[in-house]
Short mmCIF file of C-alpha atoms and ligand atoms in Angstrom, two decimals:
data_model
loop_
_atom_site.label_atom_id
_atom_site.label_comp_id
_atom_site.label_asym_id
_atom_site.label_seq_id
_atom_site.Cartn_x
_atom_site.Cartn_y
_atom_site.Cartn_z
CA MET A 1 79.24 102.73 -58.07
CA TRP A 2 80.27 99.46 -57.08
CA THR A 3 78.86 97.04 -59.55
CA THR A 4 78.47 93.07 -59.37
CA PRO A 5 80.32 91.67 -60.86
CA LEU A 6 83.03 94.35 -60.76
CA LEU A 7 83.69 95.68 -64.20
CA TYR A 8 86.86 97.53 -64.39
CA GLU A 9 85.76 100.23 -67.05
CA ARG A 10 82.79 101.04 -64.85
CA LEU A 11 84.98 102.44 -61.88
CA SER A 12 85.90 105.61 -61.06
CA TRP A 13 89.95 106.23 -60.12
CA PRO A 14 89.51 106.21 -56.67
CA GLU A 15 87.55 103.01 -56.98
CA VAL A 16 90.52 101.84 -59.17
CA ARG A 17 92.46 102.41 -56.15
CA ARG A 18 90.15 100.29 -53.80
CA ALA A 19 90.18 97.54 -56.08
CA ALA A 20 93.65 97.12 -56.16
CA ALA A 21 94.06 97.43 -52.48
CA GLU A 22 91.61 94.67 -51.94
CA GLU A 23 94.04 92.46 -54.08
CA ARG A 24 91.69 91.42 -56.59
CA VAL A 25 92.72 89.42 -59.51
CA CYS A 26 92.51 91.35 -62.76
CA LEU A 27 90.63 88.73 -65.42
CA ILE A 28 91.05 89.74 -68.91
CA PRO A 29 89.32 87.89 -71.74
CA VAL A 30 91.57 87.56 -74.78
CA ALA A 31 89.89 85.98 -78.01
CA THR A 32 89.78 86.85 -81.76
CA LEU A 33 87.18 87.48 -84.32
CA GLU A 34 87.60 84.55 -87.09
CA ASP A 35 85.40 82.21 -89.09
CA HIS A 36 83.93 79.48 -86.93
CA GLY A 37 82.10 77.72 -89.90
CA PRO A 38 78.95 78.65 -91.75
CA HIS A 39 76.84 78.01 -89.02
CA MET A 40 78.29 80.18 -86.28
CA PRO A 41 79.18 83.95 -85.92
CA ILE A 42 82.87 84.97 -86.05
CA ASP A 43 82.80 86.07 -82.80
CA THR A 44 82.69 82.53 -81.25
CA ASP A 45 85.75 82.66 -79.41
CA LEU A 46 85.29 86.33 -78.01
CA ARG A 47 81.40 85.64 -77.01
CA ILE A 48 82.30 82.14 -75.14
CA THR A 49 85.62 83.55 -73.68
CA ALA A 50 84.02 86.62 -72.42
CA GLU A 51 80.83 84.74 -71.11
CA ILE A 52 82.83 82.59 -68.88
CA CYS A 53 84.96 85.10 -67.71
CA ARG A 54 81.64 87.25 -66.97
CA ARG A 55 80.32 83.95 -64.95
CA ALA A 56 83.30 83.47 -63.33
CA ALA A 57 83.43 87.21 -61.85
CA GLU A 58 79.90 86.65 -60.63
CA ALA A 59 80.55 83.55 -58.90
CA ALA A 60 83.91 85.14 -57.28
CA PRO A 61 82.58 88.57 -56.90
CA ASP A 62 84.64 89.84 -54.20
CA GLU A 63 87.95 88.10 -55.65
CA ILE A 64 87.86 89.22 -59.36
CA VAL A 65 87.81 92.74 -61.25
CA LEU A 66 86.65 91.84 -64.88
CA LEU A 67 88.59 93.89 -67.69
CA PRO A 68 86.92 94.31 -71.14
CA ALA A 69 87.33 91.61 -73.28
CA ILE A 70 90.21 92.28 -75.91
CA PRO A 71 88.51 90.95 -79.12
CA HIS A 72 91.29 90.91 -81.83
CA GLY A 73 94.08 88.08 -81.88
CA TYR A 74 96.49 86.05 -83.97
CA SER A 75 94.66 84.57 -87.06
CA PRO A 76 96.75 84.95 -90.11
CA HIS A 77 96.43 81.50 -91.08
CA HIS A 78 92.69 81.86 -91.54
CA MET A 79 92.77 84.95 -93.65
CA ASP A 80 91.42 83.02 -96.67
CA PHE A 81 88.27 82.58 -95.18
CA PRO A 82 86.09 85.98 -95.06
CA GLY A 83 85.85 87.68 -91.53
CA PRO A 84 89.11 87.37 -89.38
CA ILE A 85 90.68 90.51 -88.08
CA THR A 86 94.27 89.32 -87.43
CA ILE A 87 96.82 91.45 -85.62
CA ALA A 88 100.43 90.99 -86.19
CA TRP A 89 102.21 88.63 -83.59
CA ASP A 90 104.57 91.19 -82.01
CA THR A 91 101.72 94.04 -82.06
CA PHE A 92 99.48 91.67 -80.29
CA THR A 93 101.85 90.40 -77.67
CA ARG A 94 102.93 93.95 -76.67
CA TYR A 95 99.32 95.26 -76.56
CA LEU A 96 98.73 92.64 -74.15
CA VAL A 97 101.80 93.45 -72.25
CA ASP A 98 100.66 97.15 -72.50
CA VAL A 99 97.21 96.02 -70.71
CA GLY A 100 99.02 94.15 -67.86
CA SER A 101 101.90 96.53 -67.36
CA SER A 102 99.21 99.58 -66.77
CA LEU A 103 97.14 97.23 -64.62
CA ALA A 104 100.59 96.65 -62.41
CA ARG A 105 101.18 100.38 -62.58
CA HIS A 106 97.84 101.15 -60.51
CA GLY A 107 98.75 98.56 -58.13
CA PHE A 108 97.34 95.41 -59.17
CA THR A 109 99.45 92.38 -58.29
CA ARG A 110 97.42 89.46 -59.59
CA ILE A 111 96.66 89.23 -63.44
CA LEU A 112 94.75 86.35 -65.37
CA TYR A 113 94.62 86.53 -69.14
CA LEU A 114 91.97 83.98 -69.79
CA ASN A 115 92.42 83.07 -73.73
CA GLY A 116 89.87 81.15 -75.96
CA HIS A 117 91.63 81.37 -79.45
CA GLY A 118 94.26 78.53 -80.04
CA SER A 119 96.92 80.45 -81.97
CA ASN A 120 96.66 83.30 -79.30
CA GLN A 121 97.88 80.72 -76.78
CA ASN A 122 101.67 80.94 -76.99
CA LEU A 123 101.53 85.18 -77.46
CA VAL A 124 99.23 85.41 -74.37
CA GLU A 125 101.53 83.21 -72.21
CA MET A 126 104.50 85.10 -73.51
CA ALA A 127 102.77 88.55 -72.39
CA ALA A 128 102.08 87.30 -69.02
CA ARG A 129 105.84 86.32 -68.78
CA LEU A 130 106.78 89.59 -69.91
CA VAL A 131 104.45 91.28 -67.62
CA GLY A 132 106.25 89.22 -64.37
CA LEU A 133 109.62 90.29 -65.72
CA GLU A 134 108.99 93.92 -65.84
CA HIS A 135 107.22 94.12 -62.73
CA ASP A 136 109.12 91.83 -60.71
CA THR A 137 106.52 91.50 -57.23
CA VAL A 138 103.46 90.91 -60.27
CA LEU A 139 101.92 87.40 -60.67
CA ALA A 140 100.75 87.31 -64.09
CA ALA A 141 99.36 84.10 -65.51
CA ALA A 142 97.84 82.82 -68.87
CA ALA A 143 95.37 80.04 -69.43
CA PHE A 144 93.29 78.33 -72.23
CA HIS A 145 89.58 78.21 -71.10
CA THR A 146 88.28 74.79 -70.46
CA SER A 147 91.51 73.17 -70.28
CA GLY A 148 92.21 71.71 -67.03
CA ALA A 149 91.82 68.05 -65.64
CA ASP A 150 88.58 68.64 -64.45
CA SER A 151 87.28 69.87 -67.68
CA ALA A 152 88.80 67.16 -69.48
CA ARG A 153 86.75 64.93 -67.57
CA VAL A 154 83.84 66.75 -68.22
CA ILE A 155 84.57 66.80 -71.97
CA ALA A 156 85.27 62.81 -71.94
CA GLU A 157 82.00 62.35 -70.08
CA LEU A 158 79.95 64.61 -72.80
CA ARG A 159 81.65 64.01 -76.29
CA ASP A 160 79.76 62.06 -78.81
CA SER A 161 82.43 62.97 -81.49
CA GLY A 162 85.73 60.67 -81.60
CA GLN A 163 89.61 62.11 -81.86
CA GLY A 164 89.34 65.31 -83.60
CA GLY A 165 85.93 66.32 -83.08
CA MET A 166 86.58 69.14 -80.83
CA ALA A 167 88.98 71.53 -82.35
CA HIS A 168 87.48 74.72 -83.82
CA ALA A 169 83.91 75.38 -84.60
CA CYS A 170 83.55 71.88 -83.14
CA GLU A 171 81.27 69.84 -80.93
CA LEU A 172 82.62 71.43 -77.96
CA GLU A 173 82.32 75.63 -79.30
CA THR A 174 78.81 75.04 -80.98
CA SER A 175 77.59 73.23 -77.68
CA MET A 176 78.77 76.45 -75.75
CA TYR A 177 77.18 78.94 -78.36
CA LEU A 178 74.02 76.90 -78.33
CA ALA A 179 73.98 77.43 -74.65
CA ILE A 180 74.77 81.10 -74.60
CA GLU A 181 72.56 82.19 -77.85
CA PRO A 182 70.91 79.14 -79.46
CA ASP A 183 69.54 81.53 -82.42
CA ALA A 184 72.87 82.75 -83.28
CA VAL A 185 73.75 79.34 -84.39
CA GLU A 186 72.41 77.58 -87.61
CA MET A 187 72.73 73.92 -86.63
CA ASP A 188 71.17 72.71 -90.37
CA LYS A 189 74.74 74.21 -91.57
CA ALA A 190 76.70 72.38 -88.93
CA VAL A 191 78.68 69.61 -90.37
CA ASP A 192 81.31 66.84 -89.40
CA GLU A 193 84.57 68.12 -91.03
CA ARG A 194 87.53 66.52 -89.87
CA SER A 195 90.16 66.78 -92.35
CA TYR A 196 93.43 67.93 -90.60
CA PRO A 197 96.02 65.29 -90.99
CA GLN A 198 96.25 63.55 -87.88
CA GLY A 199 99.31 61.78 -87.01
CA LYS A 200 100.63 60.11 -83.99
CA HIS A 201 101.97 63.33 -82.26
CA ALA A 202 100.56 66.04 -84.68
CA THR A 203 96.91 65.67 -83.57
CA MET A 204 94.17 68.46 -83.62
CA ASP A 205 91.27 68.40 -80.81
CA TRP A 206 90.63 70.36 -77.84
CA SER A 207 94.14 69.62 -76.64
CA ASP A 208 96.59 69.19 -79.28
CA GLY A 209 99.19 66.83 -79.68
CA PRO A 210 103.11 67.54 -78.98
CA LEU A 211 104.01 67.84 -82.23
CA LYS A 212 102.82 71.56 -83.55
CA VAL A 213 101.71 71.90 -87.42
CA MET A 214 99.68 74.66 -88.39
CA PRO A 215 99.80 75.43 -92.17
CA TRP A 216 97.17 77.57 -93.78
CA TRP A 217 93.54 76.66 -92.44
CA SER A 218 92.37 76.43 -96.03
CA SER A 219 95.05 73.80 -96.76
CA PHE A 220 92.91 71.22 -95.08
CA SER A 221 89.46 72.75 -94.00
CA ARG A 222 86.81 73.46 -96.66
CA THR A 223 84.07 74.80 -94.45
CA GLY A 224 86.63 76.13 -91.60
CA ILE A 225 84.88 73.55 -89.31
CA GLN A 226 87.57 71.14 -87.54
CA GLY A 227 85.35 68.77 -85.75
CA ASP A 228 81.84 67.38 -85.35
CA ALA A 229 79.61 70.50 -85.36
CA SER A 230 76.67 68.24 -85.84
CA LYS A 231 77.27 66.67 -82.37
CA ALA A 232 76.61 69.92 -80.71
CA THR A 233 73.74 70.18 -78.27
CA GLU A 234 72.51 73.28 -75.84
CA GLU A 235 72.48 70.80 -72.84
CA LYS A 236 76.20 69.70 -73.49
CA GLY A 237 77.03 73.29 -73.71
CA ARG A 238 75.60 74.36 -70.65
CA LYS A 239 77.71 71.62 -68.76
CA LEU A 240 80.73 72.46 -70.64
CA LEU A 241 80.06 76.32 -69.65
CA ASP A 242 79.53 75.14 -65.85
CA ALA A 243 82.86 73.32 -66.15
CA ALA A 244 84.95 76.18 -67.86
CA VAL A 245 83.50 78.61 -65.24
CA ALA A 246 84.40 76.64 -62.10
CA GLU A 247 87.78 75.90 -63.71
CA CYS A 248 88.21 79.68 -64.09
CA VAL A 249 87.28 80.54 -60.59
CA GLU A 250 89.84 77.90 -59.24
CA PHE A 251 92.69 79.45 -61.76
CA VAL A 252 91.74 82.79 -59.94
CA ARG A 253 91.75 81.09 -56.41
CA GLU A 254 95.14 79.74 -56.91
CA LEU A 255 96.49 82.64 -58.10
CA LEU A 256 95.33 84.42 -54.86
CA SER A 257 96.84 81.59 -52.70
CA ARG A 258 100.13 81.83 -54.12
CA PRO A 259 102.77 83.92 -52.57
CA LEU A 260 103.91 87.27 -54.64
CA PRO A 261 107.53 86.58 -56.28
CA GLU A 262 110.30 88.12 -54.32
CA ARG A 263 113.66 88.19 -55.98
CA LEU A 264 116.47 86.72 -53.64
CA GLU A 265 120.25 86.84 -53.68
CA PRO A 266 121.94 83.57 -55.20
CA GLN A 267 123.21 81.48 -52.40
CA GLU A 268 125.83 78.40 -53.18
CA THR A 269 124.10 76.33 -50.35
CA LEU A 270 121.00 75.90 -48.81
CA PRO A 271 120.67 77.99 -45.27
ZN1 ZN B 1 86.99 79.13 -81.88
#
């Protein structure tokens, strides 16, 4: 049965072969389970990322095959809070590579890991890189959701918090969760905690600064929140999700527009 959106796990094997022959982009949501303040479930990254990918697969039903979300990620620095399941960085990276390599083996040529947990990001990028090196005619890519220039404009227009207000369990993530399932969020417990020591270069917000410093989360956060969760609204969440979905579809279409890599013999001069 060909479903809409096309869900990988619901396909028979001949349908998998057909989806690969259609040159669909494999969209893989990647997240983690970890504390998101006293006001939100620990599945916040997973729920948001899976929702963005599902809506993107609905918006581009002929271009995407949606993989089941990868729920567990890299969160060792959060383990002082109850809840996180953390996977060792190398196990996690290899797991992602194995998923991508399996898809490549079945004939898929374009793979997008869409990540929703900050500390996964460099590992997800590495996994995509490794899939491309192992399968040299495959385009494998990684992206963080709601991170492009158009999203940045939407974020700037919508936000009521200042610098540091959108980092973790923050104005952005709380708004998005409110737009997905308002009853899952306890807004009376949503506070403004911005205690990460911000510097000129080591900054924490939806886009971090160039100097990366990530100590134990408990060394600077009491509630687990980093940002101003109290400013979150369902209305902002709807607009943020719309921006995230549009951006994800653009990522997919840009991958589709790129030529598949072809390795060339090095030449001393241009022809
Ligand atoms: Zn999060």
